[in-house]
Coordinates of C-alpha atoms in Angstrom, one line a residue:
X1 CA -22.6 -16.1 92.7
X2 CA -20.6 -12.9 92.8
X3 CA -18.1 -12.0 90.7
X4 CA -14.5 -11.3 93.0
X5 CA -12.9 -7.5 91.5
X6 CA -9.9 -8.3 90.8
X7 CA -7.2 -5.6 92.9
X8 CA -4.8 -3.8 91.3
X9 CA -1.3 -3.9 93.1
X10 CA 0.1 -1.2 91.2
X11 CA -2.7 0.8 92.2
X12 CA -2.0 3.9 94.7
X13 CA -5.3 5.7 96.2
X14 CA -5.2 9.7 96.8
X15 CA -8.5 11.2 97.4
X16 CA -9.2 14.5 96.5
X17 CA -12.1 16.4 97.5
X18 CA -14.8 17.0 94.8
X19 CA -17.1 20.2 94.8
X20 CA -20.2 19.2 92.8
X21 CA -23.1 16.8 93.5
X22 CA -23.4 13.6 92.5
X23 CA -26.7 13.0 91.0
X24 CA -28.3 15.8 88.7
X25 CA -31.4 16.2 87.1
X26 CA -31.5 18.3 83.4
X27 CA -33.1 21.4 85.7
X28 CA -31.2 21.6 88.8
X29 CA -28.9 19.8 90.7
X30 CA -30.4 18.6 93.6
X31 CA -28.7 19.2 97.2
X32 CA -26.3 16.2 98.0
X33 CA -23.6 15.8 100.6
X34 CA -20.5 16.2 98.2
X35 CA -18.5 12.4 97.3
X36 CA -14.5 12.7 97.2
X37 CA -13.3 11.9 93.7
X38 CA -11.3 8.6 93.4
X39 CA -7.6 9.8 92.1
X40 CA -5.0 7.1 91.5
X41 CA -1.5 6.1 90.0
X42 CA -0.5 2.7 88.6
X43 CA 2.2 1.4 87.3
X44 CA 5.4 3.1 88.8
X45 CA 3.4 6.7 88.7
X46 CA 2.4 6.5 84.7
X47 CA -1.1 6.6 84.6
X48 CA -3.4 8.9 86.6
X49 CA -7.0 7.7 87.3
X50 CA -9.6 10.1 88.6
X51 CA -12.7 8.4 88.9
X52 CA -15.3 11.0 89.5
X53 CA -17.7 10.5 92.4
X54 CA -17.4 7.1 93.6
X55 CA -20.9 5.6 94.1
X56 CA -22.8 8.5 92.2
X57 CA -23.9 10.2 89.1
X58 CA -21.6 12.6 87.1
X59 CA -23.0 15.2 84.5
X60 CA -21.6 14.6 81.1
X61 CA -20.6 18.5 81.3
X62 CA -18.7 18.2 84.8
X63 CA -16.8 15.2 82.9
X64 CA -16.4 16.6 79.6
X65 CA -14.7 20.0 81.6
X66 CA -12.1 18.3 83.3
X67 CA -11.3 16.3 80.3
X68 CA -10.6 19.5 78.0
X69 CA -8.6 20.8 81.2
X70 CA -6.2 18.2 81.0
X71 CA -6.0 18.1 77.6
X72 CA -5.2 21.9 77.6
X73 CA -2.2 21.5 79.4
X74 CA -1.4 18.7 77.8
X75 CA -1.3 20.7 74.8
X76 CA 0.2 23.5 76.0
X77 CA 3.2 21.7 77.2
X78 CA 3.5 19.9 73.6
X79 CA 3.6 23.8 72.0
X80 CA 6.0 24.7 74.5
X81 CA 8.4 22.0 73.6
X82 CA 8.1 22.7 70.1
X83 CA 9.3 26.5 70.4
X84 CA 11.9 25.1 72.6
X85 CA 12.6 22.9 70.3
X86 CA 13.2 25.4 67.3
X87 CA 15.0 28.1 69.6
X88 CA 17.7 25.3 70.5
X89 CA 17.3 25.4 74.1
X90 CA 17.5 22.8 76.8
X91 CA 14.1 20.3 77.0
X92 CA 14.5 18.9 80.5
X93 CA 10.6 19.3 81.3
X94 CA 9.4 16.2 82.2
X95 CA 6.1 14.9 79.7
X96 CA 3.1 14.7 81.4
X97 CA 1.9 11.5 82.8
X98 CA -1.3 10.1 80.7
X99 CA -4.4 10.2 82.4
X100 CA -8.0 8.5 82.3
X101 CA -11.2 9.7 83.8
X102 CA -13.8 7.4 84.7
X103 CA -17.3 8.0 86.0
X104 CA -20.7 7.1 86.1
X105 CA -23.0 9.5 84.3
X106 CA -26.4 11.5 84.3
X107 CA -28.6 9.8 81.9
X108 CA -27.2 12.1 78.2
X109 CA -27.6 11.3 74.6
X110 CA -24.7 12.5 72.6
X111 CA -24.8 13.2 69.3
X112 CA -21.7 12.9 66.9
X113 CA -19.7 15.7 65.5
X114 CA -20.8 15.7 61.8
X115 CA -24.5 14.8 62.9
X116 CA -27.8 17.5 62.4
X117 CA -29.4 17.9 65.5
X118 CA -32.3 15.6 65.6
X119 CA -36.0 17.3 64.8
X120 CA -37.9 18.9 67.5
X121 CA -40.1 15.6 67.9
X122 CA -37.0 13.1 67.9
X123 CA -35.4 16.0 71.0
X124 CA -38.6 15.7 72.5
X125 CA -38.6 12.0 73.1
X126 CA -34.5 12.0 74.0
X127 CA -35.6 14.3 76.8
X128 CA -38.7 12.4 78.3
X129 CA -38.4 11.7 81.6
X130 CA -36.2 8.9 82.3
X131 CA -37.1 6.3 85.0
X132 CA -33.7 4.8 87.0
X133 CA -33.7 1.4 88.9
X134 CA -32.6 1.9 92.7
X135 CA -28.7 1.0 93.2
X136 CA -29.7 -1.8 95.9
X137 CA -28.9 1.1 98.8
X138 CA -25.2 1.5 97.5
X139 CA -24.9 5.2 97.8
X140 CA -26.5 7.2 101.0
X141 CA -29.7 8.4 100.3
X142 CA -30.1 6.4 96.8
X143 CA -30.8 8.1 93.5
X144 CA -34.1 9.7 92.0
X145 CA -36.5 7.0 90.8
X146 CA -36.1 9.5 87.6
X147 CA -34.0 12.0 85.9
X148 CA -34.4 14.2 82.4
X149 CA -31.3 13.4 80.0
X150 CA -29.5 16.1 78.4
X151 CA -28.4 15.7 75.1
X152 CA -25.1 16.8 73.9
X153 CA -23.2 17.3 71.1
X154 CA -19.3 16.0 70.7
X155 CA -16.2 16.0 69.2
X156 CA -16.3 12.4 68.3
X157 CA -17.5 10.9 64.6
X158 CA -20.6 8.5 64.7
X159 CA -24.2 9.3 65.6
X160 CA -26.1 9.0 68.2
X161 CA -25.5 7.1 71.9
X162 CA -26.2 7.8 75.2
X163 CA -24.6 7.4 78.4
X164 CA -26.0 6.7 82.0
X165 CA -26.8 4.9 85.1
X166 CA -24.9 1.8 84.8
X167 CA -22.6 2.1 82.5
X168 CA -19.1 2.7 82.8
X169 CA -17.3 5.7 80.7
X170 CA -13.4 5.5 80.6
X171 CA -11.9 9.0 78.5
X172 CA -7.7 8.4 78.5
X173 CA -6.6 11.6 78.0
X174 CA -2.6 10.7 76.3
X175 CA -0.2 12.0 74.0
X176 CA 0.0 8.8 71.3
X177 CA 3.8 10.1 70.8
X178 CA 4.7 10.4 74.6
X179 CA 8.4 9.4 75.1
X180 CA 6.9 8.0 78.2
X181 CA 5.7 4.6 76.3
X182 CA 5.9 3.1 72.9
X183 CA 3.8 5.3 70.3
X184 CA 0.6 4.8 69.3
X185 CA -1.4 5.0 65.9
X186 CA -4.7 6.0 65.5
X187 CA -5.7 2.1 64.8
X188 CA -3.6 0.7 67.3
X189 CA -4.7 3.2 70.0
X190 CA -8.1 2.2 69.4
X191 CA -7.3 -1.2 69.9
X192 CA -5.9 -0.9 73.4
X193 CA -8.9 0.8 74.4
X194 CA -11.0 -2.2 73.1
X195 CA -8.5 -5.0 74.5
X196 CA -8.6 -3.7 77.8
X197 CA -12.3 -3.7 77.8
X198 CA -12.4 -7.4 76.1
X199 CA -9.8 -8.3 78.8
X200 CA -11.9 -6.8 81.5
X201 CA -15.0 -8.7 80.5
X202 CA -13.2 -12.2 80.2
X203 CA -11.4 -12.0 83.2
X204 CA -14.2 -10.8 85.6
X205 CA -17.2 -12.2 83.9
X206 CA -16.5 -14.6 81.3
X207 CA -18.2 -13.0 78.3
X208 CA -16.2 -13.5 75.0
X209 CA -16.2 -11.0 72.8
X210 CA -15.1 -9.7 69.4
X211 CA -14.1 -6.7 67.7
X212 CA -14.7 -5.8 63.8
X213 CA -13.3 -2.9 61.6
X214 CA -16.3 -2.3 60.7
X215 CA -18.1 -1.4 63.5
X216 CA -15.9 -0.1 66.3
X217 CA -16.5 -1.2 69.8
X218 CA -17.0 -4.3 71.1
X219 CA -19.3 -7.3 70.5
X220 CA -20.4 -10.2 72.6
X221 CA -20.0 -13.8 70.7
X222 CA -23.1 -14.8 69.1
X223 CA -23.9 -18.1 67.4
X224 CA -24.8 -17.7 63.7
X225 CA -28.0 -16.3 62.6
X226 CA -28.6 -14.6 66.6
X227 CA -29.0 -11.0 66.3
X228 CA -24.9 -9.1 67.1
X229 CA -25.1 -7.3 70.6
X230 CA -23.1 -4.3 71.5
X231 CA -21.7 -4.5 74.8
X232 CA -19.5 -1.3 75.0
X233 CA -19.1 1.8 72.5
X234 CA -15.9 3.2 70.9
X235 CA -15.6 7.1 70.4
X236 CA -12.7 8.5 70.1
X237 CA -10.8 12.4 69.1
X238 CA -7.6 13.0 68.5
X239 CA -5.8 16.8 68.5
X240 CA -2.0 16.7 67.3
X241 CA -2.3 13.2 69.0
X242 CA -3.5 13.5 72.2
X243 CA -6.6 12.1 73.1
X244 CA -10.1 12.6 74.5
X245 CA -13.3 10.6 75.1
X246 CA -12.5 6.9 74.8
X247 CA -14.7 3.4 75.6
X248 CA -18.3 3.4 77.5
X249 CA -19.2 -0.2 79.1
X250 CA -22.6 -1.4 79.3
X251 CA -22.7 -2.8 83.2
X252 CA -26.2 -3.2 84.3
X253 CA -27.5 -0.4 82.7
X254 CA -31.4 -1.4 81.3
X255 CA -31.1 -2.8 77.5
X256 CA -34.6 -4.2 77.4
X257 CA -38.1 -3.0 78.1
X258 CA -39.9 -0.1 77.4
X259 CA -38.8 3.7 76.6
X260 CA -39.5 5.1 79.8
X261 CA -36.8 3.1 81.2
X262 CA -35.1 1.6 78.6
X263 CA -32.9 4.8 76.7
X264 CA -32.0 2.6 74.2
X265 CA -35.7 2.1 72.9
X266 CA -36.0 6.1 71.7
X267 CA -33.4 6.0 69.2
X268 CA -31.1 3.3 66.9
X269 CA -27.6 3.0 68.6
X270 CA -25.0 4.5 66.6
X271 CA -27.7 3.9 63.4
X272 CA -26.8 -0.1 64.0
X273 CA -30.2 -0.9 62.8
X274 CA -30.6 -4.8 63.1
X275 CA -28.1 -5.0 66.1
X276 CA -28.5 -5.0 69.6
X277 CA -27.3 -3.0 73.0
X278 CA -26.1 -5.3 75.4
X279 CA -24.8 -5.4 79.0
X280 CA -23.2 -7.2 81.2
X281 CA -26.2 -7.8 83.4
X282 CA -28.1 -8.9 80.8
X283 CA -25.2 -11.7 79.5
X284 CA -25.3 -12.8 82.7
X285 CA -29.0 -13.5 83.2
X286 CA -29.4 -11.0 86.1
X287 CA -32.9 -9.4 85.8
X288 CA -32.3 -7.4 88.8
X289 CA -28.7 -6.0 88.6
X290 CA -29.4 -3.6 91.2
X291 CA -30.3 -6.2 94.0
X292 CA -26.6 -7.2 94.0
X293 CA -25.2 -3.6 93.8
X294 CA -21.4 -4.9 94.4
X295 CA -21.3 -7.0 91.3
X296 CA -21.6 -4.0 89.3
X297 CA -19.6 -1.2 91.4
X298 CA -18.3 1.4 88.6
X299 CA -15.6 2.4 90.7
X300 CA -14.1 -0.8 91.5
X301 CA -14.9 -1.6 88.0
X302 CA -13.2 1.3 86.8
X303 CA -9.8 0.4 88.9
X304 CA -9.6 -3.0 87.3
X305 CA -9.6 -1.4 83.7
X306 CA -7.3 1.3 84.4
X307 CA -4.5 -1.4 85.4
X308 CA -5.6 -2.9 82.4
X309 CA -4.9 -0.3 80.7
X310 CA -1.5 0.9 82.2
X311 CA -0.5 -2.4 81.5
X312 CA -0.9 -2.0 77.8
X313 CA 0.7 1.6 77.8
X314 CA 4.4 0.4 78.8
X315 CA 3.9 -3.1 76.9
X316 CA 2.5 -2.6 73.8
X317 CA 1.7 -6.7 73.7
X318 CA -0.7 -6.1 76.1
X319 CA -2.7 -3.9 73.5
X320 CA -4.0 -6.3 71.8
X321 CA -6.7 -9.0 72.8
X322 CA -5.7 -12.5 71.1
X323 CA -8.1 -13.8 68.6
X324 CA -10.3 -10.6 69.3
X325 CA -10.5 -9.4 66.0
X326 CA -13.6 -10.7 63.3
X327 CA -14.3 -8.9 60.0

């Protein structure tokens, strides 16, 4: 049975054109027809969604560079204020709106901020050839049957994750002390970015989930003495409070089976050892996620978070999940 997306009335489509490919290999990208990036506003203009390549792969860099772009200005228009501010002049600059980016990305491990580089053998098997289930004939002319992950280091604390083929990445890029919306703290941002995910998940799939201080992120509901199963990782950075990277949802990406197409195989998740990586797929029981493509679309995925979320920003009651919260 297929799960409906929910629409998003709030939402407003703007396509903008997009000037890179969408699925890349570690050596090259390969030629493909560019894919218009999915730009959006919801709720009365507040949030801006760019979901990047509707229907195909997005390098981690590509991602990551339009992030810090946004944040830049961001930024800049915070420091401009400020000397305003201390000169006495006028302020009537609007803020800038908040925005999230969502994609779909190239199969990359990421490594945290404070983390050594793993040794050349550990590299090694992060790089080996990666094999990637067909989409079910989604996109024209399909991915490759196998790609070569890139690994990258990041601003964010933790160790090591990885991000790929069905899974879907969601980077707010806010200022926590906008006059735009109610303020956030660093605790309560993170919060809202797992609530909207927990929401997501309930609504659309019926998986309950939890979310512990100790381990940030968010947890499907297991009966005692069951191994705990990660379903979607938390990492966030803050810069005189604005924001960048966010929440990655595990959608159907592979979570079981061997190395060369499992990614979670070649090294412990976030050094969870004892725990699990999850997905939606695999709560579901669907051993071939990629033979009902639309069940699992990023894009329309993406679009049901980001209302979510924008819901959350102006109502600070919808930040929080009820009865979310164990440990």
């Amino acid at each position: 049975m297929l799960v409906r997306i929910r629409t998003a009335p709030r939402l407003l489509h703007a396509p903008r054109p997009s000037t890179t490919t969408g699925w890349l290999s570690s050596a090259a990208a390969a030629a493909a027809p560019a894919t218009p990036a999915d730009t959006a506003t919801s709720h009365d203009g507040i949030l801006r969604h760019h979901h990047l390549h509707p229907g195909r792969l997005t390098s981690y860099d590509e991602a990551e560079s339009l992030q810090e772009s946004i944040r830049s200005d961001l930024l800049a228009w915070k420091g401009q204020k400020s000397a305003r501010g201390r000169r006495g002049g006028d302020d009537h600059e609007p803020p800038p709106r908040p925005h999230l980016i969502s994609f779909e990305a190239a199969p990359t491990f990421t490594l945290g901020r404070r983390q050594q580089n793993p040794p050349p053998e550990q590299m090694a098997r992060l790089r080996r050839e990666l094999r990637i289930a067909d989409d079910g004939g989604r996109n024209d002319g399909g991915r490759p049957t196998s790609l070569t992950p890139a690994v990258r280091k990041t601003s964010r604390g933790g160790l090591t994750t990885y991000h790929g083929p069905g899974q879907m990445v969601l980077w707010p890029v806010l200022d926590m002390r906008s006059p735009l919306y109610p303020g956030y703290g660093v605790e309560s941002y993170a919060s809202h970015l797992e609530s909207a995910t927990q929401r997501l998940l309930a609504d659309l799939f019926g998986i309950r989930t939890y979310i512990s201080r100790d381990d940030p992120g968010v947890w499907v509901a297991t009966p005692p003495g069951e191994p705990e199963r990660k379903i979607a990782a938390l990492g966030v950075h803050h810069r005189r409070h604005v924001t960048a990277l966010g929440i990655a949802v595990n959608i159907s990406i592979p979570v079981e089976g061997p190395e060369e197409s499992n990614p979670w195989a070649r090294f412990v998740p976030c050094g969870l050892d004892g725990k699990l990586v999850t997905s939606v797929a695999n709560e579901l029981g669907d051993p071939v996620p990629e033979a009902t493509p639309g069940r699992y679309d990023v894009a329309a995925l993406s679009r049901t978070w980001a209302e979510m979320f924008a819901e959350g920003l102006t109502d600070p009651r919808r930040r929080v999940f009820a009865g979310s919260r164990m440990g």
